[in-house]
Tab-separated table of C-alpha atoms and ligand atoms in Angstrom:
chain	number	residue	atom	x	y	z
A	1	MET	CA	23.724	46.329	32.563
A	2	LYS	CA	24.292	49.601	30.741
A	3	LYS	CA	21.312	51.143	28.912
A	4	THR	CA	22.854	50.734	25.406
A	5	ALA	CA	23.780	47.110	26.053
A	6	LEU	CA	20.227	46.385	27.206
A	7	LEU	CA	18.850	48.038	24.066
A	8	LEU	CA	21.129	45.939	21.876
A	9	LEU	CA	20.062	42.786	23.661
A	10	MET	CA	16.390	43.675	23.198
A	11	LEU	CA	16.957	44.336	19.495
A	12	LEU	CA	18.727	40.995	19.125
A	13	VAL	CA	15.917	39.100	20.867
A	14	SER	CA	13.288	40.797	18.750
A	15	ALA	CA	15.258	40.043	15.540
A	16	CYS	CA	15.492	36.392	16.533
A	17	ASN	CA	11.796	36.272	17.335
A	18	SER	CA	10.757	37.847	14.055
A	19	GLY	CA	12.989	35.361	12.180
A	20	GLU	CA	11.271	32.505	13.992
A	21	THR	CA	7.835	33.844	13.092
A	22	GLU	CA	8.749	34.031	9.409
A	23	ASN	CA	10.037	30.470	9.432
A	24	ASP	CA	6.914	29.275	11.168
A	25	ALA	CA	4.775	30.983	8.563
A	26	ALA	CA	6.741	29.272	5.782
A	27	ALA	CA	6.556	25.903	7.513
A	28	ILE	CA	3.680	23.570	6.847
A	29	ASN	CA	1.067	23.558	9.565
A	30	LYS	CA	1.075	19.833	10.141
A	31	GLN	CA	-1.878	19.818	12.491
A	32	GLU	CA	-3.993	21.736	10.023
A	33	MET	CA	-2.987	19.361	7.216
A	34	ALA	CA	-3.821	16.310	9.344
A	35	ASN	CA	-7.232	17.823	10.078
A	36	GLN	CA	-7.840	18.400	6.384
A	37	VAL	CA	-6.996	14.798	5.546
A	38	LYS	CA	-9.359	13.657	8.277
A	39	ALA	CA	-12.125	15.896	6.920
A	40	GLU	CA	-11.727	14.349	3.452
A	41	PHE	CA	-11.933	10.897	4.994
A	42	VAL	CA	-15.196	11.825	6.733
A	43	HIS	CA	-16.563	13.329	3.499
A	44	THR	CA	-15.931	10.031	1.693
A	45	TRP	CA	-17.312	7.862	4.477
A	46	GLU	CA	-20.494	9.962	4.485
A	47	GLY	CA	-20.801	9.318	0.723
A	48	TYR	CA	-20.312	5.585	1.253
A	49	LYS	CA	-22.983	5.610	3.958
A	50	GLU	CA	-25.477	7.425	1.815
A	51	TYR	CA	-24.985	5.671	-1.525
A	52	ALA	CA	-23.183	2.382	-0.976
A	53	TRP	CA	-23.996	1.216	2.554
A	54	GLY	CA	-23.426	-2.518	2.937
A	55	HIS	CA	-21.698	-2.830	-0.449
A	56	ASP	CA	-18.053	-3.162	-1.392
A	57	ASP	CA	-17.283	0.146	-3.083
A	58	LEU	CA	-18.767	3.569	-3.634
A	59	LYS	CA	-19.210	4.759	-7.218
A	60	PRO	CA	-18.357	8.401	-6.598
A	61	VAL	CA	-19.601	9.974	-9.832
A	62	SER	CA	-22.978	8.245	-10.301
A	63	ASN	CA	-23.522	8.097	-6.515
A	64	SER	CA	-24.101	4.402	-6.602
A	65	TYR	CA	-22.244	1.226	-5.564
A	66	HIS	CA	-20.217	-1.655	-6.908
A	67	ASP	CA	-19.813	-5.189	-5.542
A	68	TRP	CA	-16.834	-7.271	-6.591
A	69	TYR	CA	-18.624	-10.639	-6.412
A	70	GLU	CA	-22.137	-12.079	-6.095
A	71	ALA	CA	-22.245	-11.114	-2.413
A	72	SER	CA	-20.727	-8.020	-0.824
A	73	LEU	CA	-17.708	-8.593	1.421
A	74	LEU	CA	-17.825	-5.056	2.836
A	75	MET	CA	-14.546	-4.147	1.221
A	76	THR	CA	-14.716	-0.432	2.076
A	77	PRO	CA	-15.712	-0.625	5.770
A	78	VAL	CA	-13.207	-3.382	6.556
A	79	ASP	CA	-10.396	-1.723	4.618
A	80	ALA	CA	-11.148	1.681	6.150
A	81	PHE	CA	-11.717	0.649	9.767
A	82	ASP	CA	-8.189	1.008	11.157
A	83	THR	CA	-7.848	4.444	9.516
A	84	MET	CA	-10.905	5.507	11.535
A	85	VAL	CA	-9.330	4.241	14.746
A	86	LEU	CA	-6.071	5.979	13.886
A	87	MET	CA	-7.833	9.274	13.174
A	88	GLY	CA	-9.873	9.050	16.378
A	89	LEU	CA	-13.146	8.863	14.429
A	90	ASP	CA	-15.022	6.982	17.149
A	91	GLU	CA	-18.514	7.431	15.760
A	92	GLU	CA	-17.530	6.262	12.271
A	93	ALA	CA	-15.582	3.331	13.717
A	94	ALA	CA	-18.626	2.277	15.734
A	95	GLU	CA	-20.827	2.422	12.613
A	96	ALA	CA	-18.374	0.339	10.604
A	97	LYS	CA	-18.010	-2.169	13.411
A	98	GLU	CA	-21.751	-2.605	13.761
A	99	LEU	CA	-22.062	-3.207	9.996
A	100	ILE	CA	-19.158	-5.657	9.907
A	101	PHE	CA	-20.364	-7.768	12.823
A	102	SER	CA	-23.964	-7.864	11.649
A	103	GLU	CA	-23.392	-8.401	7.921
A	104	LEU	CA	-20.000	-9.857	7.089
A	105	ASP	CA	-20.326	-13.531	6.216
A	106	PHE	CA	-17.545	-15.409	4.447
A	107	ASP	CA	-19.616	-18.557	3.993
A	108	GLN	CA	-20.335	-17.786	0.324
A	109	ASP	CA	-20.306	-20.157	-2.621
A	110	MET	CA	-18.162	-17.903	-4.782
A	111	TYR	CA	-14.617	-17.649	-6.091
A	112	VAL	CA	-12.546	-14.750	-4.754
A	113	GLN	CA	-9.081	-13.511	-5.594
A	114	ASN	CA	-6.896	-14.773	-2.755
A	115	PHE	CA	-4.411	-11.871	-2.941
A	116	GLU	CA	-6.927	-8.999	-2.930
A	117	ILE	CA	-9.038	-10.581	-0.202
A	118	THR	CA	-5.927	-11.229	1.858
A	119	ILE	CA	-4.389	-7.765	1.682
A	120	ARG	CA	-7.648	-5.844	2.099
A	121	LEU	CA	-9.908	-7.995	4.298
A	122	PHE	CA	-7.642	-10.488	6.069
A	123	GLY	CA	-5.058	-7.753	6.774
A	124	GLY	CA	-7.799	-5.273	7.662
A	125	LEU	CA	-9.398	-7.641	10.177
A	126	LEU	CA	-6.077	-8.522	11.802
A	127	SER	CA	-5.074	-4.914	12.282
A	128	ALA	CA	-8.617	-4.068	13.428
A	129	TYR	CA	-8.209	-6.758	16.083
A	130	GLN	CA	-4.828	-5.430	17.167
A	131	MET	CA	-5.942	-1.798	17.252
A	132	ASP	CA	-9.432	-2.219	18.685
A	133	GLY	CA	-9.072	-5.382	20.749
A	134	ASP	CA	-12.497	-6.835	19.873
A	135	GLU	CA	-12.096	-10.627	19.654
A	136	ARG	CA	-14.774	-10.829	16.956
A	137	PHE	CA	-12.293	-9.313	14.476
A	138	LEU	CA	-9.897	-12.162	15.170
A	139	ALA	CA	-12.677	-14.715	14.816
A	140	LEU	CA	-13.572	-13.305	11.400
A	141	ALA	CA	-9.924	-13.265	10.360
A	142	GLU	CA	-9.505	-16.896	11.406
A	143	ASP	CA	-12.647	-17.956	9.560
A	144	LEU	CA	-11.377	-16.188	6.441
A	145	GLY	CA	-7.869	-17.620	6.800
A	146	GLN	CA	-9.272	-21.167	6.961
A	147	ARG	CA	-11.384	-20.590	3.860
A	148	LEU	CA	-8.430	-19.208	1.879
A	149	LEU	CA	-6.033	-21.982	2.903
A	150	PRO	CA	-7.035	-24.446	0.099
A	151	ALA	CA	-5.611	-21.927	-2.395
A	152	PHE	CA	-2.159	-23.302	-1.513
A	153	ASP	CA	-3.057	-26.881	-2.471
A	154	SER	CA	-1.108	-26.993	-5.724
A	155	PRO	CA	1.701	-29.417	-6.662
A	156	THR	CA	4.305	-26.723	-5.905
A	157	GLY	CA	2.675	-25.159	-2.834
A	158	MET	CA	2.318	-21.863	-4.664
A	159	PRO	CA	-1.326	-20.729	-4.493
A	160	TYR	CA	-3.884	-20.514	-7.267
A	161	ILE	CA	-5.233	-17.050	-8.026
A	162	ASP	CA	-8.844	-17.821	-7.049
A	163	VAL	CA	-10.404	-19.927	-4.320
A	164	ASN	CA	-14.058	-20.639	-3.570
A	165	LEU	CA	-14.841	-19.426	-0.065
A	166	ARG	CA	-17.315	-22.222	0.675
A	167	THR	CA	-16.061	-25.258	-1.231
A	168	GLY	CA	-12.324	-24.576	-1.249
A	169	GLU	CA	-12.182	-25.273	-4.986
A	170	THR	CA	-9.427	-23.425	-6.819
A	171	ARG	CA	-8.889	-22.062	-10.315
A	172	LYS	CA	-6.432	-20.024	-12.415
A	173	PRO	CA	-3.048	-21.761	-11.985
A	174	VAL	CA	-1.029	-19.102	-13.807
A	175	ASN	CA	-0.164	-16.720	-10.996
A	176	ASN	CA	2.476	-14.061	-10.339
A	177	PRO	CA	5.094	-13.340	-7.639
A	178	ALA	CA	3.083	-10.514	-6.050
A	179	GLU	CA	-0.051	-12.603	-5.609
A	180	ILE	CA	1.950	-15.610	-4.418
A	181	GLY	CA	4.228	-13.758	-2.019
A	182	THR	CA	1.999	-11.025	-0.668
A	183	LEU	CA	0.249	-13.353	1.758
A	184	MET	CA	3.065	-13.854	4.236
A	185	LEU	CA	2.316	-11.045	6.691
A	186	GLU	CA	-1.380	-11.875	7.013
A	187	PHE	CA	-1.164	-15.687	7.122
A	188	GLY	CA	1.923	-15.418	9.326
A	189	THR	CA	0.226	-13.055	11.761
A	190	LEU	CA	-2.785	-15.362	12.050
A	191	SER	CA	-0.450	-18.203	13.007
A	192	LYS	CA	1.232	-16.073	15.645
A	193	LEU	CA	-2.106	-14.929	17.082
A	194	THR	CA	-3.785	-18.349	17.100
A	195	GLY	CA	-0.764	-20.548	17.797
A	196	ASP	CA	-1.545	-22.673	14.708
A	197	PRO	CA	1.575	-22.764	12.470
A	198	VAL	CA	-0.223	-23.973	9.337
A	199	TYR	CA	-0.854	-20.491	7.930
A	200	TYR	CA	2.729	-19.295	8.413
A	201	ASP	CA	4.167	-22.475	6.955
A	202	LYS	CA	2.011	-22.523	3.811
A	203	ALA	CA	2.631	-18.845	3.054
A	204	LYS	CA	6.354	-19.190	3.692
A	205	LYS	CA	6.597	-22.210	1.407
A	206	ALA	CA	4.748	-20.312	-1.332
A	207	ILE	CA	6.991	-17.222	-1.308
A	208	THR	CA	10.103	-19.400	-0.992
A	209	GLU	CA	9.067	-21.438	-4.049
A	210	VAL	CA	9.065	-18.208	-6.095
A	211	TYR	CA	12.481	-17.259	-4.739
A	212	ASN	CA	13.841	-20.746	-5.510
A	213	ARG	CA	12.807	-20.291	-9.129
A	214	ARG	CA	14.727	-17.033	-9.589
A	215	SER	CA	17.010	-17.036	-12.615
A	216	ASP	CA	20.766	-17.548	-12.533
A	217	ILE	CA	21.185	-13.774	-12.300
A	218	GLY	CA	18.701	-13.564	-9.411
A	219	LEU	CA	15.596	-12.089	-11.059
A	220	VAL	CA	12.011	-13.347	-11.092
A	221	GLY	CA	9.526	-13.106	-13.965
A	222	THR	CA	5.961	-11.845	-14.243
A	223	MET	CA	3.876	-15.045	-14.532
A	224	ILE	CA	4.410	-18.578	-13.277
A	225	ASN	CA	2.347	-21.741	-13.479
A	226	VAL	CA	1.805	-22.993	-9.918
A	227	GLU	CA	1.180	-26.562	-11.116
A	228	THR	CA	4.321	-26.999	-13.226
A	229	GLY	CA	6.530	-24.375	-11.598
A	230	GLU	CA	7.416	-23.006	-15.056
A	231	TRP	CA	7.635	-19.303	-15.823
A	232	THR	CA	5.175	-18.313	-18.543
A	233	ASP	CA	6.302	-14.681	-18.771
A	234	THR	CA	9.963	-13.916	-18.096
A	235	SER	CA	9.687	-10.144	-18.028
A	236	SER	CA	11.258	-8.817	-14.818
A	237	HIS	CA	10.432	-5.458	-13.187
A	238	ILE	CA	9.256	-4.014	-9.874
A	239	SER	CA	5.795	-3.075	-11.094
A	240	GLY	CA	2.371	-4.660	-10.594
A	241	ARG	CA	2.446	-8.489	-10.393
A	242	ILE	CA	5.930	-8.473	-8.829
A	243	ASP	CA	6.152	-5.340	-6.631
A	244	SER	CA	4.944	-6.493	-3.229
A	245	TYR	CA	6.754	-9.857	-3.497
A	246	TYR	CA	9.916	-7.890	-2.664
A	247	GLU	CA	8.069	-5.764	-0.120
A	248	TYR	CA	6.905	-8.861	1.789
A	249	LEU	CA	10.329	-10.526	1.792
A	250	LEU	CA	11.615	-7.509	3.687
A	251	LYS	CA	8.573	-6.875	5.850
A	252	ALA	CA	8.253	-10.542	6.844
A	253	TYR	CA	11.766	-10.287	8.250
A	254	LEU	CA	10.915	-7.041	10.048
A	255	LEU	CA	7.687	-8.405	11.545
A	256	PHE	CA	8.645	-11.992	12.346
A	257	GLY	CA	12.419	-11.700	12.700
A	258	ASP	CA	12.804	-14.815	10.527
A	259	GLU	CA	16.319	-14.601	9.050
A	260	ASP	CA	15.359	-16.665	5.976
A	261	PHE	CA	13.414	-13.683	4.711
A	262	LYS	CA	16.358	-11.367	5.221
A	263	THR	CA	18.584	-13.631	3.153
A	264	MET	CA	15.971	-13.818	0.388
A	265	TYR	CA	15.427	-10.041	0.402
A	266	ASP	CA	19.130	-9.186	0.393
A	267	GLU	CA	19.839	-11.535	-2.507
A	268	SER	CA	16.834	-10.287	-4.454
A	269	ILE	CA	17.387	-6.548	-4.036
A	270	LYS	CA	20.978	-6.971	-5.166
A	271	ALA	CA	19.809	-8.378	-8.514
A	272	VAL	CA	17.032	-5.785	-8.815
A	273	ASN	CA	19.504	-2.962	-8.318
A	274	GLU	CA	21.982	-4.500	-10.700
A	275	TYR	CA	19.653	-5.174	-13.629
A	276	LEU	CA	16.514	-3.077	-13.216
A	277	LEU	CA	17.780	0.182	-11.708
A	278	ASP	CA	18.232	2.728	-14.488
A	279	ARG	CA	19.976	6.072	-13.947
A	280	THR	CA	19.171	8.259	-16.955
A	281	ASP	CA	19.122	11.930	-17.930
A	282	THR	CA	15.505	12.108	-16.781
A	283	GLY	CA	16.119	10.674	-13.321
A	284	THR	CA	16.641	7.406	-11.467
A	285	TRP	CA	14.081	4.721	-12.297
A	286	TYR	CA	13.506	0.984	-12.349
A	287	GLY	CA	12.875	-0.435	-15.825
A	288	TYR	CA	12.084	-3.850	-17.318
A	289	ALA	CA	14.577	-6.563	-18.205
A	290	ASP	CA	14.484	-10.197	-19.210
A	291	MET	CA	14.857	-12.311	-16.054
A	292	ASN	CA	17.389	-14.653	-17.702
A	293	THR	CA	19.622	-12.296	-19.670
A	294	GLY	CA	19.196	-9.071	-17.674
A	295	GLU	CA	18.783	-7.166	-20.951
A	296	ARG	CA	16.669	-4.013	-20.767
A	297	THR	CA	13.380	-4.594	-22.562
A	298	GLN	CA	11.258	-1.550	-21.629
A	299	THR	CA	11.646	1.840	-20.007
A	300	TYR	CA	8.297	2.074	-18.275
A	301	TYR	CA	7.815	3.256	-14.703
A	302	GLY	CA	4.551	4.068	-12.970
A	303	ALA	CA	2.392	4.889	-9.988
A	304	LEU	CA	2.688	1.388	-8.511
A	305	ASP	CA	6.488	1.402	-8.793
A	306	ALA	CA	6.623	4.471	-6.562
A	307	PHE	CA	6.409	2.164	-3.497
A	308	MET	CA	10.068	1.361	-4.059
A	309	ALA	CA	11.415	4.457	-2.288
A	310	GLY	CA	9.515	3.570	0.882
A	311	MET	CA	10.733	-0.010	0.772
A	312	LEU	CA	14.326	1.110	0.279
A	313	VAL	CA	14.035	3.255	3.411
A	314	LEU	CA	12.972	0.181	5.372
A	315	GLY	CA	15.824	-1.768	3.779
A	316	ASP	CA	18.375	0.877	4.876
A	317	GLN	CA	19.127	2.204	1.386
A	318	VAL	CA	18.081	5.761	2.139
A	319	ASP	CA	20.251	7.543	-0.434
A	320	LEU	CA	18.834	5.466	-3.234
A	321	ALA	CA	15.349	6.011	-1.815
A	322	ARG	CA	15.886	9.769	-2.064
A	323	GLU	CA	16.871	9.472	-5.730
A	324	ILE	CA	13.811	7.389	-6.514
A	325	GLN	CA	11.505	9.745	-4.646
A	326	ASP	CA	12.825	12.687	-6.670
A	327	SER	CA	11.787	10.776	-9.787
A	328	ASN	CA	8.458	9.784	-8.238
A	329	PHE	CA	7.667	13.416	-7.612
A	330	LYS	CA	8.804	14.414	-11.089
A	331	MET	CA	6.337	11.872	-12.459
A	332	TRP	CA	3.622	13.369	-10.249
A	333	GLN	CA	4.340	16.903	-11.425
A	334	LEU	CA	4.359	16.060	-15.163
A	335	HIS	CA	0.608	16.700	-15.387
A	336	GLY	CA	-0.159	17.881	-11.866
A	337	ILE	CA	-1.080	14.352	-10.794
A	338	GLU	CA	0.645	11.070	-11.619
A	339	PRO	CA	-0.334	8.767	-14.489
A	340	GLU	CA	-0.436	4.989	-14.117
A	341	SER	CA	2.760	4.811	-16.169
A	342	ILE	CA	5.265	6.762	-18.208
A	343	ASP	CA	8.072	5.951	-20.601
A	344	TYR	CA	10.939	7.525	-18.686
A	345	SER	CA	13.180	7.640	-21.749
A	346	THR	CA	10.862	10.269	-23.300
A	347	MET	CA	8.834	11.317	-20.228
A	348	GLU	CA	5.693	10.643	-22.278
A	349	VAL	CA	2.598	9.206	-20.643
A	350	ALA	CA	2.179	5.506	-21.429
A	351	TYR	CA	-1.058	4.889	-19.518
A	352	ALA	CA	-2.902	8.033	-18.508
A	353	ALA	CA	-5.260	6.931	-15.731
A	354	TYR	CA	-4.861	7.733	-12.019
A	355	ALA	CA	-6.459	5.152	-9.729
A	356	LEU	CA	-6.193	7.155	-6.452
A	357	ARG	CA	-3.066	5.181	-5.687
A	358	PRO	CA	-1.089	5.716	-2.452
A	359	GLU	CA	2.474	4.658	-3.303
A	360	ASN	CA	3.959	8.072	-4.047
A	361	ILE	CA	2.614	9.603	-0.815
A	362	GLU	CA	3.526	6.416	1.063
A	363	SER	CA	7.163	6.839	0.028
A	364	ALA	CA	7.148	10.533	0.992
A	365	PHE	CA	5.880	9.401	4.408
A	366	TYR	CA	8.687	6.867	4.911
A	367	LEU	CA	11.308	9.388	3.828
A	368	TYR	CA	9.889	12.066	6.094
A	369	ARG	CA	9.872	9.710	9.069
A	370	GLU	CA	13.459	8.710	8.290
A	371	THR	CA	14.986	12.122	7.506
A	372	GLY	CA	12.632	14.685	9.067
A	373	GLU	CA	13.184	16.845	6.002
A	374	GLN	CA	10.615	19.469	5.098
A	375	GLN	CA	10.865	18.631	1.362
A	376	TYR	CA	8.998	15.360	1.900
A	377	LEU	CA	6.233	17.137	3.785
A	378	GLU	CA	5.975	19.577	0.907
A	379	MET	CA	5.774	16.769	-1.630
A	380	GLY	CA	3.021	15.095	0.388
A	381	LYS	CA	1.104	18.338	0.741
A	382	GLU	CA	1.233	19.017	-2.978
A	383	MET	CA	0.183	15.468	-3.842
A	384	PHE	CA	-2.701	15.455	-1.356
A	385	GLU	CA	-3.914	18.863	-2.520
A	386	SER	CA	-3.898	17.845	-6.165
A	387	ILE	CA	-5.977	14.776	-5.329
A	388	VAL	CA	-8.505	17.041	-3.613
A	389	GLU	CA	-8.479	19.430	-6.543
A	390	TYR	CA	-8.971	16.895	-9.328
A	391	CYS	CA	-10.594	13.830	-7.807
A	392	LYS	CA	-13.113	15.088	-5.242
A	393	THR	CA	-16.794	14.565	-6.036
A	394	GLU	CA	-20.010	15.340	-4.198
A	395	SER	CA	-19.965	11.907	-2.537
A	396	GLY	CA	-16.294	10.926	-2.353
A	397	TYR	CA	-13.232	10.673	-4.571
A	398	ALA	CA	-13.060	9.510	-8.187
A	399	GLN	CA	-10.263	7.906	-10.147
A	400	LEU	CA	-9.117	9.811	-13.209
A	401	ALA	CA	-9.511	8.341	-16.695
A	402	ASP	CA	-6.817	10.692	-17.985
A	403	VAL	CA	-4.440	12.826	-15.935
A	404	ARG	CA	-3.926	15.168	-18.893
A	405	THR	CA	-7.605	16.125	-19.210
A	406	LYS	CA	-8.479	15.339	-15.550
A	407	GLU	CA	-11.553	13.466	-16.761
A	408	GLN	CA	-12.951	11.471	-13.837
A	409	SER	CA	-14.086	7.845	-13.907
A	410	ASP	CA	-16.803	6.334	-11.754
A	411	ALA	CA	-14.733	4.228	-9.361
A	412	MET	CA	-13.092	4.494	-5.960
A	413	HIS	CA	-11.051	1.573	-4.699
A	414	SER	CA	-11.203	0.923	-0.967
A	415	PHE	CA	-7.431	1.493	-0.797
A	416	PHE	CA	-8.137	5.207	-1.091
A	417	LEU	CA	-9.439	5.102	2.508
A	418	ALA	CA	-7.146	2.321	3.706
A	419	GLU	CA	-3.935	3.683	2.234
A	420	THR	CA	-3.944	7.000	0.399
A	421	LEU	CA	-5.633	8.942	3.178
A	422	LYS	CA	-3.906	6.934	5.919
A	423	TYR	CA	-0.401	7.666	4.629
A	424	SER	CA	-1.374	11.305	4.006
A	425	TYR	CA	-2.566	11.562	7.595
A	426	LEU	CA	0.477	9.773	9.008
A	427	LEU	CA	2.768	12.132	7.138
A	428	PHE	CA	1.340	15.107	9.033
A	429	VAL	CA	0.602	13.726	12.501
A	430	ASP	CA	3.210	13.376	15.193
A	431	ASP	CA	6.016	10.873	14.550
A	432	SER	CA	5.122	9.026	17.717
A	433	VAL	CA	1.916	7.726	16.089
A	434	LEU	CA	2.495	4.154	14.843
A	435	PRO	CA	6.306	4.259	15.178
A	436	LEU	CA	8.062	2.325	12.431
A	437	ASP	CA	10.229	0.351	14.828
A	438	GLU	CA	7.061	-1.186	16.272
A	439	TYR	CA	4.662	-1.430	13.347
A	440	VAL	CA	4.918	-3.047	9.938
A	441	PHE	CA	2.308	-2.006	7.396
A	442	ASN	CA	0.925	-4.681	5.131
A	443	THR	CA	0.800	-3.739	1.468
A	444	GLU	CA	-2.682	-2.272	1.981
A	445	ALA	CA	-1.356	-0.062	4.841
A	446	HIS	CA	-2.851	-2.146	7.645
A	447	PRO	CA	-0.462	-1.788	10.599
A	448	LEU	CA	0.602	-5.032	12.236
A	449	THR	CA	2.613	-5.330	15.413
A	450	LYS	CA	4.090	-8.103	17.509
A	451	THR	CA	1.400	-8.534	20.126
A	452	TRP	CA	2.261	-12.214	20.419
B	501	DMJ	C1	-3.132	-1.763	-3.173
B	501	DMJ	O1	-4.136	-2.713	-3.202
B	501	DMJ	C2	-1.858	-2.331	-2.618
B	501	DMJ	O2	-1.028	-1.298	-2.216
B	501	DMJ	C3	-1.138	-3.213	-3.617
B	501	DMJ	O3	0.087	-3.664	-3.131
B	501	DMJ	C4	-0.919	-2.469	-4.887
B	501	DMJ	N1	-2.111	-1.873	-5.398
B	501	DMJ	C5	-2.985	-1.134	-4.513
B	501	DMJ	C6	-2.703	0.333	-4.412
B	501	DMJ	O4	-2.208	0.940	-5.507
């Protein structure tokens, strides 16, 4: 090779190399981000250990604790356990395990909320069993599943809101689609793992009874009486009290391969996109409508609704998911951290609190896994960093009373460790961790997989 040609070649190689270095510098260091998320998890677990050990939740401002009921059900350690396993936090996982097996006792004469106990504890124990392999997790899950089963003993088969863990007595017959339907993955998984179909069948009947009571235009309402089967609130939306009903129709199909769920999801999402989807000057949102007439009643959208983009990815509506995620992020950026809800017609805050919710980051995670696009990593990074900036306390993470003032409130739901930090971590770790064609996350981010 001639001398000049060699020189040119060397110049070209060095230009390419320097370009690569610049790009790398601009790119997000995923490993570093994953390590930061892990460090924040450890910080919070240390706070729980010091101030709330053996209780349900840490109170992160007063450095104290909160129990949901008369006896602690170890909400935080159970909810957080699979995140520890995922992050390779062996010491922390061993501590949590020791606490769970020595203290957790479901034989309590107290009413609990079937839905919350199912998604956090039942789901947490099942995924703990699948990820860790210790049979005692399955035994606890089965004991809990048996105690929750009487909740379904209503004239319609739809469950009551509360059930007494010892006596099986039930109360509160006016329930909602989310609390009725968001039981399918956990009860269904227990059936598959134990070989006893009763759990699957009861949960499937319950969610199907909601679907069967959809209106002529295919929408469901907010509240329904499980004894009479009558709707008591006909407001339709994708927000709290309905949200995960749709999520579980789709995920039950993905996890169990039961075509009935696919039919129910496809029919339902069609109506949701026809009557609730709202493309406006401020973005693409889902609003409120009357379930019978389809008429728009409210233009509220909020932190909980942000799950929708992730669900649409799983339901193969990726373009729509992108539109929704753009709006989700716009909502986040309004005040540097998202409020519980906004009126999207004015972009004014309707409810100013931030409860450390995961849904916005969860959707960024699904879109990143699906598209591999840097923009979703950037969204996740900004959201995670604002949580650290505004919510971190000496012992953990605090909810915000008002996203405009950033005033903190003295509460930290266990889903911060189960979901918010898990989805943040999953966004930055390698795609091969918990691949989405093998794992289905319950609504509390507990990964479930077909080990049966
Ligand atoms: C969690 O308990 C679950 O994600 C539920 O489906 C909705 N609310 C919280 C998180 O925001």
